[in-house]
Short mmCIF file of C-alpha atoms in Angstrom, two decimals:
data_model
loop_
_atom_site.label_atom_id
_atom_site.label_comp_id
_atom_site.label_asym_id
_atom_site.label_seq_id
_atom_site.Cartn_x
_atom_site.Cartn_y
_atom_site.Cartn_z
CA MET A 975 115.08 105.48 115.44
CA THR A 976 115.50 104.86 119.23
CA ILE A 977 112.42 106.91 120.05
CA THR A 978 110.35 105.14 117.40
CA PHE A 979 111.24 101.66 118.58
CA ARG A 980 110.64 102.71 122.18
CA CYS A 981 107.13 103.73 121.14
CA VAL A 982 106.63 100.40 119.36
CA ARG A 983 107.67 98.50 122.50
CA ALA A 984 105.25 100.57 124.57
CA LEU A 985 102.42 99.86 122.15
CA ALA A 986 103.27 96.15 122.26
CA SER A 987 103.07 96.16 126.06
CA ALA A 988 99.72 97.95 125.95
CA SER A 989 98.43 95.49 123.36
CA PHE A 990 99.39 92.50 125.49
CA LEU A 991 97.70 94.01 128.54
CA LEU A 992 94.49 94.67 126.60
CA VAL A 993 94.49 91.12 125.25
CA VAL A 994 94.76 89.73 128.78
CA LEU A 995 92.08 91.99 130.22
CA THR A 996 89.49 91.71 127.42
CA SER A 997 87.18 88.80 126.62
CA ALA A 998 84.25 88.33 124.20
CA SER A 999 81.37 85.92 123.91
CA GLY A 1000 80.44 83.69 120.96
CA ALA A 1001 80.30 85.36 117.56
CA GLN A 1002 77.19 86.97 116.10
CA GLY A 1003 76.28 87.18 112.46
CA THR A 1004 75.30 90.74 111.51
CA GLY A 1005 78.58 92.64 111.86
CA LEU A 1006 80.86 93.03 108.84
CA VAL A 1007 84.32 91.49 108.65
CA ALA A 1008 86.84 94.05 107.39
CA SER A 1009 88.07 93.45 103.84
CA SER A 1010 91.67 93.30 105.11
CA ASP A 1011 90.94 90.27 107.29
CA LEU A 1012 92.97 87.17 106.47
CA ALA A 1013 89.76 85.12 106.24
CA TYR A 1014 89.24 86.50 102.72
CA ALA A 1015 92.49 84.93 101.51
CA ASP A 1016 91.13 81.53 102.59
CA ILE A 1017 87.80 82.21 100.88
CA GLU A 1018 89.52 83.22 97.63
CA ARG A 1019 91.64 80.06 97.68
CA LEU A 1020 88.57 77.88 98.23
CA SER A 1021 86.87 79.63 95.31
CA GLU A 1022 89.91 79.12 93.06
CA LEU A 1023 89.95 75.41 93.97
CA GLY A 1024 86.24 75.09 93.06
CA VAL A 1025 85.12 74.12 96.56
CA LEU A 1026 82.65 76.97 97.07
CA ASP A 1027 79.11 77.29 95.76
CA SER A 1028 76.66 80.23 95.83
CA THR A 1029 79.44 82.59 96.90
CA VAL A 1030 79.81 85.95 95.12
CA ILE A 1031 83.47 87.00 95.28
CA GLY A 1032 83.07 90.39 93.58
CA GLN A 1033 81.12 92.10 96.40
CA ARG A 1034 82.61 92.36 99.86
CA PRO A 1035 82.91 92.68 102.83
CA TYR A 1036 80.88 89.76 104.13
CA SER A 1037 79.06 89.61 107.41
CA ARG A 1038 80.17 87.12 110.05
CA ARG A 1039 76.92 85.31 109.33
CA GLU A 1040 77.82 85.02 105.64
CA ILE A 1041 81.32 83.72 106.38
CA ALA A 1042 79.75 81.05 108.59
CA ARG A 1043 77.41 80.11 105.70
CA ILE A 1044 80.34 79.93 103.27
CA ALA A 1045 82.25 77.67 105.66
CA GLY A 1046 79.17 75.47 105.99
CA VAL A 1047 78.78 75.14 102.21
CA ALA A 1048 82.46 74.29 101.78
CA ARG A 1049 82.28 71.73 104.60
CA ALA A 1050 79.24 70.04 103.03
CA ARG A 1051 80.91 69.83 99.62
CA LEU A 1052 84.10 68.35 101.07
CA ASN A 1053 82.17 65.84 103.16
CA GLY A 1054 80.22 64.82 100.06
CA ARG A 1055 83.29 62.90 98.88
CA ASP A 1056 83.02 64.42 95.41
CA ALA A 1057 85.78 62.99 93.21
CA ARG A 1058 86.49 66.48 91.87
CA PHE A 1059 87.96 67.48 95.24
CA GLU A 1060 90.23 64.49 95.82
CA ARG A 1061 93.39 66.36 94.81
CA VAL A 1062 92.65 69.36 97.04
CA SER A 1063 90.58 67.95 99.90
CA SER A 1064 93.43 67.73 102.42
CA PHE A 1065 94.56 71.32 101.76
CA ALA A 1066 91.00 72.71 101.57
CA GLU A 1067 90.09 70.95 104.82
CA GLY A 1068 92.56 73.14 106.70
CA LEU A 1069 91.15 76.32 105.14
CA VAL A 1070 87.58 75.36 106.01
CA ARG A 1071 88.54 74.45 109.56
CA ARG A 1072 90.12 77.89 110.01
CA LEU A 1073 86.94 79.61 108.71
CA GLU A 1074 84.85 77.56 111.13
CA ARG A 1075 87.07 78.61 114.02
CA PHE A 1076 86.76 82.23 112.84
CA ASN A 1077 83.12 82.33 113.96
CA GLY A 1078 83.44 79.83 116.76
CA ALA A 1079 80.66 77.67 115.34
CA ALA A 1080 79.37 76.64 111.95
CA ASP A 1081 76.07 78.45 112.50
CA GLY A 1082 77.69 81.82 113.22
CA GLY A 1083 77.22 81.75 116.96
CA SER A 1084 74.36 82.06 119.35
CA SER A 1085 71.65 84.71 119.25
CA ASP A 1086 72.10 85.83 122.88
CA GLY A 1087 74.12 88.88 121.97
CA ASP A 1088 77.80 89.56 121.63
CA ILE A 1089 79.73 92.47 123.12
CA ALA A 1090 83.42 92.76 122.28
CA LEU A 1091 84.59 96.13 123.57
CA ILE A 1092 87.93 95.22 122.04
CA ASP A 1093 87.37 92.89 119.10
CA GLY A 1094 90.89 93.02 117.71
CA LEU A 1095 94.27 94.72 117.90
CA THR A 1096 96.93 95.36 115.28
CA LEU A 1097 100.39 96.59 116.16
CA SER A 1098 102.49 97.61 113.16
CA PHE A 1099 105.71 99.32 112.13
CA VAL A 1100 106.50 100.74 108.67
CA SER A 1101 109.71 102.22 107.35
CA THR A 1102 109.88 103.63 103.80
CA ASP A 1103 111.85 106.15 101.78
CA ALA A 1104 109.31 106.32 98.94
CA ASN A 1105 107.66 109.62 98.05
CA ARG A 1106 103.95 109.89 97.44
CA ARG A 1107 103.21 111.52 94.12
CA GLY A 1108 100.41 112.94 92.06
CA PHE A 1109 99.28 111.64 88.69
CA PRO A 1110 100.43 113.07 85.41
CA ALA A 1111 97.72 115.32 83.98
CA PRO A 1112 96.47 113.34 80.95
CA HIS A 1113 94.54 116.25 79.53
CA SER A 1114 95.31 119.15 81.89
CA LYS A 1115 92.78 117.91 84.46
CA PRO A 1116 94.82 116.53 87.36
CA VAL A 1117 93.26 114.44 90.13
CA GLU A 1118 93.72 115.56 93.74
CA ALA A 1119 94.59 112.05 94.92
CA THR A 1120 98.18 110.91 95.34
CA ILE A 1121 99.71 107.44 95.08
CA ASP A 1122 102.66 105.42 96.36
CA PRO A 1123 103.21 102.34 94.16
CA LEU A 1124 105.47 100.76 96.81
CA ALA A 1125 103.43 101.08 100.00
CA GLN A 1126 100.30 99.14 100.85
CA ARG A 1127 97.19 101.28 100.87
CA ARG A 1128 95.49 101.65 104.24
CA LEU A 1129 92.01 102.63 105.38
CA GLY A 1130 93.22 105.92 106.83
CA MET A 1131 96.05 108.32 106.13
CA PRO A 1132 98.89 106.90 104.00
CA ALA A 1133 102.16 105.96 105.68
CA VAL A 1134 104.57 108.89 105.68
CA ARG A 1135 108.07 108.85 104.24
CA GLY A 1136 110.08 107.85 107.28
CA GLU A 1137 109.06 105.56 110.13
CA THR A 1138 105.66 104.94 111.68
CA GLY A 1139 104.58 102.82 114.61
CA SER A 1140 100.82 102.34 114.99
CA LEU A 1141 98.17 100.63 117.05
CA GLU A 1142 94.71 99.83 115.63
CA ILE A 1143 91.87 98.83 117.92
CA SER A 1144 88.52 97.51 116.71
CA HIS A 1145 85.25 97.21 118.62
CA ARG A 1146 82.05 95.29 117.98
CA ILE A 1147 78.70 95.32 119.80
CA GLU A 1148 75.94 93.00 118.57
CA PRO A 1149 73.12 93.14 121.13
CA THR A 1150 70.81 91.04 118.93
CA SER A 1151 71.14 88.74 115.92
CA TRP A 1152 70.03 91.57 113.60
CA LEU A 1153 71.94 94.63 114.86
CA ALA A 1154 75.66 95.44 115.01
CA LEU A 1155 77.74 98.49 115.91
CA GLN A 1156 81.38 98.52 114.86
CA ALA A 1157 84.32 100.91 115.10
CA ARG A 1158 88.07 100.93 114.53
CA GLU A 1159 90.62 103.62 115.25
CA ARG A 1160 94.35 104.01 114.70
CA PHE A 1161 96.92 105.76 116.87
CA GLU A 1162 100.31 106.56 115.34
CA TYR A 1163 103.69 107.78 116.44
CA ARG A 1164 105.79 108.86 113.46
CA ARG A 1165 109.29 110.03 112.69
CA PRO A 1166 108.70 111.57 109.25
CA ASN A 1167 111.42 112.86 106.97
CA ASP A 1168 109.22 115.91 106.53
CA THR A 1169 109.69 117.74 109.83
CA THR A 1170 106.56 119.85 109.28
CA LEU A 1171 104.35 116.80 109.88
CA LYS A 1172 103.05 115.92 113.33
CA LYS A 1173 104.68 113.05 115.17
CA ASP A 1174 101.53 111.98 116.98
CA THR A 1175 98.21 111.40 115.24
CA GLY A 1176 95.04 109.38 115.49
CA GLU A 1177 91.97 108.86 113.36
CA LEU A 1178 88.68 107.03 113.24
CA LEU A 1179 88.98 104.43 110.49
CA LEU A 1180 85.56 102.77 110.71
CA ALA A 1181 82.37 103.55 112.61
CA SER A 1182 79.06 102.11 111.47
CA LEU A 1183 75.73 100.66 112.49
CA ARG A 1184 74.32 97.71 110.53
CA ALA A 1185 70.80 96.36 110.84
CA ARG A 1186 69.39 93.30 109.10
CA ILE A 1187 65.78 92.43 108.32
CA GLY A 1188 65.79 88.91 106.94
CA ASN A 1189 68.30 89.05 104.10
CA LEU A 1190 68.16 92.85 103.64
CA ALA A 1191 70.86 94.84 105.45
CA ILE A 1192 71.33 98.58 105.86
CA THR A 1193 74.68 100.02 106.92
CA VAL A 1194 75.05 103.64 108.04
CA GLY A 1195 78.39 105.27 108.83
CA ARG A 1196 82.03 104.99 107.82
CA GLN A 1197 82.59 101.58 106.25
CA GLN A 1198 84.63 99.98 103.47
CA LEU A 1199 83.25 98.43 100.29
CA THR A 1200 85.30 96.10 98.09
CA TRP A 1201 84.18 95.28 94.56
CA SER A 1202 87.03 93.24 93.11
CA GLN A 1203 87.52 89.71 91.84
CA SER A 1204 90.80 89.21 93.72
CA GLU A 1205 93.22 90.92 96.05
CA GLY A 1206 94.94 93.88 94.42
CA ASP A 1207 92.22 94.45 91.82
CA GLY A 1208 89.07 96.57 91.53
CA LEU A 1209 88.56 99.48 89.14
CA PHE A 1210 85.53 100.95 90.90
CA LEU A 1211 86.11 100.07 94.57
CA ALA A 1212 89.47 98.37 94.93
CA SER A 1213 90.17 95.52 97.32
CA ASP A 1214 92.01 98.03 99.53
CA ALA A 1215 89.78 101.06 98.89
CA PRO A 1216 89.46 103.67 101.67
CA ALA A 1217 86.38 103.66 103.84
CA LEU A 1218 83.53 106.03 102.94
CA ASP A 1219 80.90 107.88 104.95
CA GLN A 1220 77.86 106.26 103.40
CA VAL A 1221 74.49 104.58 103.57
CA VAL A 1222 74.45 101.09 102.04
CA LEU A 1223 71.57 98.77 101.18
CA SER A 1224 72.62 95.22 100.35
CA ALA A 1225 71.70 91.58 100.58
CA ASP A 1226 73.39 89.85 103.50
CA HIS A 1227 73.93 86.75 101.37
CA PRO A 1228 73.21 85.83 97.73
CA PHE A 1229 69.56 85.27 96.82
CA VAL A 1230 67.69 83.69 93.91
CA LEU A 1231 65.35 85.80 91.77
CA PRO A 1232 61.82 84.53 91.03
CA TRP A 1233 60.32 83.01 87.89
CA PHE A 1234 62.53 82.62 84.80
CA LEU A 1235 65.16 84.86 86.43
CA ARG A 1236 66.08 81.91 88.62
CA LYS A 1237 68.35 80.82 85.79
CA LEU A 1238 70.63 83.72 86.65
CA GLY A 1239 71.60 81.75 89.75
CA PRO A 1240 72.70 83.19 93.12
CA THR A 1241 72.47 86.97 92.91
CA GLN A 1242 73.98 89.74 95.02
CA ALA A 1243 73.03 93.43 94.92
CA THR A 1244 74.38 96.53 96.66
CA LEU A 1245 73.32 100.19 96.52
CA ALA A 1246 75.40 102.89 98.24
CA ILE A 1247 75.34 106.66 98.52
CA ALA A 1248 78.42 108.30 100.01
CA GLU A 1249 79.86 111.71 100.86
CA LEU A 1250 83.47 112.03 99.68
CA GLY A 1251 84.66 114.55 102.26
CA PRO A 1252 86.65 117.78 101.92
CA SER A 1253 88.67 118.59 98.82
CA ALA A 1254 90.19 121.62 97.11
CA ILE A 1255 87.58 121.54 94.32
CA ARG A 1256 83.96 120.42 94.69
CA SER A 1257 84.39 119.73 98.37
CA HIS A 1258 81.93 117.25 99.90
CA SER A 1259 80.80 115.90 96.55
CA LYS A 1260 78.55 112.82 96.51
CA LEU A 1261 78.79 109.35 95.07
CA LEU A 1262 75.91 107.05 94.20
CA THR A 1263 76.82 103.56 93.06
CA TYR A 1264 75.21 100.18 92.67
CA LYS A 1265 76.31 96.76 91.58
CA LEU A 1266 74.54 93.54 90.58
CA SER A 1267 76.37 90.20 90.46
CA ILE A 1268 75.07 86.85 89.28
CA GLN A 1269 76.41 83.31 89.33
CA PRO A 1270 74.69 81.37 86.53
CA SER A 1271 76.91 78.37 87.29
CA ASN A 1272 79.36 77.44 90.01
CA ALA A 1273 82.21 78.18 87.59
CA VAL A 1274 81.02 81.60 86.37
CA GLU A 1275 80.40 84.95 88.06
CA LEU A 1276 79.38 88.14 86.23
CA GLY A 1277 78.86 91.62 87.60
CA GLY A 1278 77.73 95.04 86.39
CA THR A 1279 78.51 98.35 88.14
CA PHE A 1280 77.27 101.92 87.79
CA MET A 1281 78.84 104.87 89.61
CA ASN A 1282 77.73 108.50 89.60
CA HIS A 1283 79.91 111.27 91.04
CA TYR A 1284 78.07 114.59 91.44
CA GLY A 1285 77.46 117.70 93.52
CA GLY A 1286 79.82 119.35 95.96
CA VAL A 1287 80.49 122.99 96.74
CA GLY A 1288 79.97 125.05 93.58
CA GLY A 1289 78.10 122.29 91.79
CA ARG A 1290 75.16 122.93 89.50
CA LYS A 1291 71.72 122.71 91.10
CA SER A 1292 69.22 120.28 89.60
CA ASN A 1293 65.69 119.14 90.33
CA PHE A 1294 64.70 115.71 91.63
CA SER A 1295 63.51 114.28 88.31
CA ASP A 1296 66.72 115.25 86.48
CA ARG A 1297 68.78 113.76 89.29
CA LEU A 1298 66.75 110.54 89.23
CA ILE A 1299 67.23 110.13 85.45
CA ASP A 1300 70.93 110.86 85.88
CA PHE A 1301 71.11 107.82 88.19
CA LEU A 1302 69.59 105.58 85.48
CA PRO A 1303 72.35 105.27 82.86
CA PHE A 1304 70.40 103.27 80.31
CA VAL A 1305 67.80 106.06 80.21
CA ASP A 1306 70.11 109.05 80.54
CA VAL A 1307 72.64 107.85 77.97
CA PHE A 1308 70.14 108.19 75.12
CA ARG A 1309 68.92 111.67 75.99
CA THR A 1310 70.04 114.90 74.32
CA HIS A 1311 71.86 116.89 76.99
CA ASN A 1312 71.90 120.65 77.41
CA TYR A 1313 75.20 122.19 78.48
CA VAL A 1314 75.19 125.39 76.36
CA ASP A 1315 71.64 126.84 76.07
CA THR A 1316 71.32 129.36 78.92
CA THR A 1317 67.59 129.84 78.24
CA ARG A 1318 66.95 126.29 79.52
CA THR A 1319 67.95 124.42 82.63
CA PHE A 1320 71.38 122.85 82.28
CA ASP A 1321 71.67 119.12 82.69
CA VAL A 1322 73.03 117.52 85.84
CA ASP A 1323 76.74 118.08 86.33
CA SER A 1324 78.04 114.57 87.01
CA ASP A 1325 80.71 112.02 86.14
CA LYS A 1326 79.24 108.61 85.31
CA LEU A 1327 81.22 105.37 85.24
CA LEU A 1328 79.93 102.07 83.88
CA GLY A 1329 81.59 98.67 83.82
CA VAL A 1330 81.44 94.90 84.06
CA ASP A 1331 83.56 92.28 85.77
CA GLY A 1332 83.65 88.53 86.07
CA ARG A 1333 85.48 85.28 86.69
CA VAL A 1334 85.43 81.94 84.93
CA ARG A 1335 86.94 78.68 86.17
CA LEU A 1336 88.03 76.26 83.44
CA ASP A 1337 87.91 72.79 84.98
CA ALA A 1338 89.10 71.25 81.71
CA LEU A 1339 92.36 73.23 82.15
CA GLY A 1340 93.05 72.08 85.68
CA GLY A 1341 90.78 74.69 87.27
CA THR A 1342 92.54 77.67 85.65
CA MET A 1343 90.71 80.84 86.65
CA LEU A 1344 90.25 83.86 84.37
CA THR A 1345 89.21 87.16 85.91
CA GLY A 1346 88.71 90.60 84.39
CA GLU A 1347 87.04 93.99 84.61
CA LEU A 1348 86.14 96.76 82.17
CA LEU A 1349 85.35 100.39 83.02
CA ILE A 1350 84.53 103.47 81.00
CA ASP A 1351 84.47 106.91 82.63
CA ASP A 1352 82.20 109.87 81.77
CA PHE A 1353 80.59 107.68 79.15
CA ASP A 1354 78.04 108.54 76.46
CA PRO A 1355 76.74 106.53 73.46
CA HIS A 1356 79.66 107.69 71.31
CA ARG A 1357 82.25 106.43 73.79
CA ILE A 1358 80.86 103.01 74.67
CA PRO A 1359 82.38 101.36 71.53
CA LYS A 1360 85.77 102.67 72.74
CA LEU A 1361 85.57 100.73 76.00
CA LEU A 1362 88.43 98.48 74.87
CA THR A 1363 90.61 101.35 73.62
CA GLY A 1364 92.41 104.24 75.30
CA TYR A 1365 89.17 105.67 76.67
CA GLY A 1366 88.38 102.59 78.72
CA SER A 1367 90.20 100.73 81.50
CA GLN A 1368 90.75 96.99 81.57
CA THR A 1369 92.18 94.39 83.94
CA PHE A 1370 92.82 90.75 83.16
CA ALA A 1371 94.31 87.95 85.26
CA ILE A 1372 95.06 84.26 84.89
CA ILE A 1373 95.09 82.33 88.16
CA LEU A 1374 96.74 78.91 88.24
CA PRO A 1375 95.36 77.47 91.48
CA HIS A 1376 97.19 74.13 91.50
CA LEU A 1377 100.87 73.96 90.46
CA GLY A 1378 101.42 70.29 91.19
CA THR A 1379 100.09 70.82 94.69
CA PRO A 1380 97.20 73.01 95.95
CA ALA A 1381 99.68 74.68 98.30
CA LEU A 1382 101.40 76.33 95.32
CA SER A 1383 99.57 78.75 93.03
CA ALA A 1384 100.34 81.63 90.70
CA LYS A 1385 98.65 84.71 89.24
CA LEU A 1386 99.57 86.60 86.06
CA SER A 1387 97.86 89.94 85.53
CA ALA A 1388 97.79 92.95 83.23
CA LYS A 1389 96.10 96.33 83.67
CA HIS A 1390 95.50 99.36 81.50
CA LEU A 1391 93.85 102.49 82.87
CA GLY A 1392 92.42 104.88 80.29
CA ILE A 1393 93.27 108.51 79.77
CA LEU A 1394 89.91 109.67 81.21
CA THR A 1395 89.66 107.26 84.14
CA TYR A 1396 88.91 108.97 87.48
CA THR A 1397 89.11 112.46 85.88
CA HIS A 1398 86.48 114.99 84.87
CA GLY A 1399 86.42 118.53 83.51
CA GLU A 1400 84.38 119.97 86.37
CA LEU A 1401 84.52 117.39 89.19
CA ARG A 1402 88.27 117.64 89.47
CA ASP A 1403 88.49 116.08 92.94
CA GLY A 1404 88.16 112.83 90.97
CA ILE A 1405 86.81 109.48 92.13
CA ALA A 1406 88.59 109.94 95.43
CA SER A 1407 87.94 110.58 99.11
CA ARG A 1408 90.23 112.75 101.23
CA GLY A 1409 93.02 112.54 98.66
CA ARG A 1410 92.83 108.74 98.18
CA LEU A 1411 91.54 107.02 95.04
CA LEU A 1412 88.63 104.63 95.46
CA GLY A 1413 89.65 102.52 92.48
CA ASP A 1414 92.95 101.13 91.28
CA GLU A 1415 95.89 103.23 92.48
CA LEU A 1416 97.72 102.71 89.20
CA GLY A 1417 95.88 105.83 88.07
CA PRO A 1418 94.90 107.19 84.63
CA ASP A 1419 96.88 106.65 81.42
CA ALA A 1420 99.08 103.87 82.82
CA LYS A 1421 99.80 100.17 82.36
CA SER A 1422 100.92 97.42 84.73
CA TYR A 1423 102.08 93.80 84.36
CA SER A 1424 102.71 91.46 87.27
CA ALA A 1425 103.44 87.87 88.27
CA LEU A 1426 102.65 86.53 91.73
CA VAL A 1427 103.62 83.14 93.20
CA ARG A 1428 102.00 81.93 96.42
CA LEU A 1429 103.05 79.10 98.71
CA ALA A 1430 100.60 78.36 101.50
CA SER A 1431 99.97 75.69 104.07
CA SER A 1432 96.63 74.69 105.56
CA THR A 1433 98.11 75.37 109.01
CA GLY A 1434 98.41 79.14 108.49
CA MET A 1435 101.68 79.91 106.69
CA ARG A 1436 101.55 81.97 103.50
CA LEU A 1437 104.49 83.19 101.43
CA GLU A 1438 104.03 85.46 98.41
CA VAL A 1439 106.58 86.81 95.96
CA GLU A 1440 105.49 89.32 93.33
CA GLY A 1441 107.23 91.12 90.51
CA ARG A 1442 105.54 94.08 88.87
CA SER A 1443 106.27 96.59 86.14
CA ASN A 1444 104.33 99.88 85.99
CA ILE A 1445 104.42 102.22 83.00
CA TYR A 1446 103.21 105.81 83.49
CA SER A 1447 102.52 107.92 80.42
CA ASN A 1448 103.52 111.57 80.19
CA ALA A 1449 101.65 112.26 76.97
CA SER A 1450 99.67 115.47 76.51
CA TYR A 1451 96.08 115.53 75.26
CA ASN A 1452 93.63 118.09 73.97
CA SER A 1453 89.92 117.60 74.65
CA PHE A 1454 87.10 119.35 72.81
CA TYR A 1455 83.59 119.08 71.34
CA PRO A 1456 83.73 119.13 67.51
CA ASP A 1457 79.98 119.77 67.12
CA PRO A 1458 78.02 122.91 68.10
CA GLY A 1459 75.61 120.93 70.30
CA LYS A 1460 78.50 119.48 72.31
CA SER A 1461 77.25 115.93 71.94
CA LYS A 1462 80.55 114.30 70.94
CA PHE A 1463 83.48 114.67 73.29
CA VAL A 1464 86.87 114.00 71.68
CA VAL A 1465 90.29 113.55 73.27
CA GLN A 1466 93.34 113.74 71.01
CA LYS A 1467 96.98 113.08 71.84
CA ILE A 1468 99.02 116.15 70.92
CA ALA A 1469 102.46 115.29 72.35
CA THR A 1470 104.35 112.16 73.36
CA ARG A 1471 107.19 112.24 75.88
CA PRO A 1472 109.21 109.44 77.52
CA ASP A 1473 107.31 107.22 79.98
CA GLU A 1474 108.22 106.76 83.63
CA LEU A 1475 109.09 103.08 84.28
CA ARG A 1476 108.80 101.49 87.71
CA ASP A 1477 109.97 97.92 88.38
CA LEU A 1478 108.89 96.53 91.74
CA VAL A 1479 109.42 93.34 93.71
CA PHE A 1480 107.62 92.35 96.92
CA ALA A 1481 107.87 89.47 99.38
CA THR A 1482 105.22 88.83 102.03
CA LEU A 1483 105.24 86.23 104.80
CA ILE A 1484 102.14 85.60 106.90
CA LEU A 1485 102.21 83.30 109.92
CA GLN A 1486 98.82 82.50 111.45
CA PRO A 1487 99.33 79.76 114.07
CA SER A 1488 95.82 80.25 115.42
CA GLU A 1489 92.70 82.16 114.40
CA GLY A 1490 93.38 84.83 117.02
CA VAL A 1491 97.00 85.68 116.17
CA ALA A 1492 98.76 86.56 112.91
CA LEU A 1493 102.19 87.95 112.10
CA THR A 1494 102.72 89.67 108.74
CA MET A 1495 106.12 90.71 107.37
CA ARG A 1496 106.46 92.49 104.03
CA GLY A 1497 109.39 93.97 102.18
CA GLY A 1498 109.56 95.71 98.81
CA ALA A 1499 111.97 97.51 96.52
CA GLU A 1500 111.38 99.73 93.51
CA ARG A 1501 113.64 100.86 90.66
CA ILE A 1502 112.45 104.00 88.87
CA ARG A 1503 113.66 105.14 85.47
CA ASN A 1504 112.86 108.62 84.17
CA ALA A 1505 111.75 109.42 87.70
CA ASP A 1506 109.03 112.09 87.79
CA PHE A 1507 109.62 112.40 84.00
CA LEU A 1508 112.85 114.32 84.64
CA GLY A 1509 115.24 111.71 83.29
CA GLY A 1510 116.78 110.59 86.58
CA ARG A 1511 116.84 107.22 88.33
CA ARG A 1512 115.86 106.36 91.88
CA ARG A 1513 115.57 103.33 94.13
CA ASP A 1514 113.05 103.10 96.99
CA ILE A 1515 112.54 100.43 99.63
CA ILE A 1516 109.91 99.62 102.22
CA GLY A 1517 109.69 97.29 105.21
CA GLU A 1518 106.54 96.49 107.18
CA ILE A 1519 105.72 94.24 110.12
CA ALA A 1520 102.34 93.80 111.79
CA MET A 1521 101.07 91.67 114.68
CA ARG A 1522 97.33 91.07 114.79
CA PHE A 1523 95.30 89.79 117.69
CA GLY A 1524 91.69 88.75 117.06
CA LEU A 1525 89.64 88.44 120.22
#
């Protein structure tokens, strides 16, 4: 413990020195703002309170330019003296002011270039006695990824059981208004309970180049995508998903389609192709995914997502036309596939996921927000009707944005992840990168229920208390094709055993006295019954503290 805290003090001294020695010019617009940035909490609150317009929540991260636009829209709506905002205007004013300070100016900064060799620093310390674990094998096809229900997920390697002190440094170079280079790395000193692990480690968390032509942006490199309607959600790419080595085409801000399609409202689109890195099976497999979101009214957002996992070492070869059709689900889903006739070319070996998500604000019910997402994995025409059953995965949340005062809000949520989610018969590395799931870490064949209460001030204080109950199934399944042509895939439960039950409670305090400094403290405890399905009980705890400096 003495050595660990000595390291933390040394990192703190280094951080302070770097803050003093480093300076940056006015903000530019093209670079992305990491999904973990506290600015997104302010944006979500403004959306819940109905202040925003033409802002797609379900596709992030945003560029600095987009955050400046969002702040400008919110400012204009508040200044319009709309009677709908009377109850929340004072609270929302503080959130908007903080977003405006984030970029230094409402227009996103000057176009003379911006070089921040050190754009931000985060010094953190984590202590936990929780074990990471694999998933139960729903139908004898385990996923390589592991989870820790207690710890927060991070961009890089998960926190080890024991103690970890770390320093993250981010960099940003924007020589013009249309080009940005960004990077972030983490250095750690650890005292793990597992003595075989290294004490010192470092890794590159993010490294990307982003260029913008008008409203079209291309990002190349290691970057994070977040496709979720709120923090802690996201079946395809969770709000805390790991970064991927990828090429991304996207709109920098929502656009309006021509002709009669204008009625769809502000629209956002993203296309990404990624390499998932090394794995024990199908190493360096690929992922192609795209999402389209629309906002037909200020109170409604709808999105549709397609994801295709394919290739990797040992994967089946296929020609360009077959691969192209495989990327078009509404064409491929109605074809007759060949997986058994050796005299003809086999079809593409891939795992396809399809889903929808959305949010609706009910002004007649005090602005109550409903959010949800549906996903079906390895789908075909026979499985689509089972989207709402055990085959599919579903999330649903009710957000109460105004409990007597806009400073107090609550969120009730429920999740169910299907028996097939993130698994596949051949692509057994799963929808994961380097042992970390891209989607919800609850994992397949599990359920979760939670209640979250938030107390926030417009001056930068945020307190959250959450209770959660996770239920992990240990049932056994048998999967088979009942027809000779292998067109109907069936999964049947063949054995039921006691579930593993995990009850968790978390408390998080965030103090952000200015845009450049934030202190986060988080503590959590977990009670496990039928631990690891062996009948025992266990209690785990975690404590985290982080100091962030934005330059």
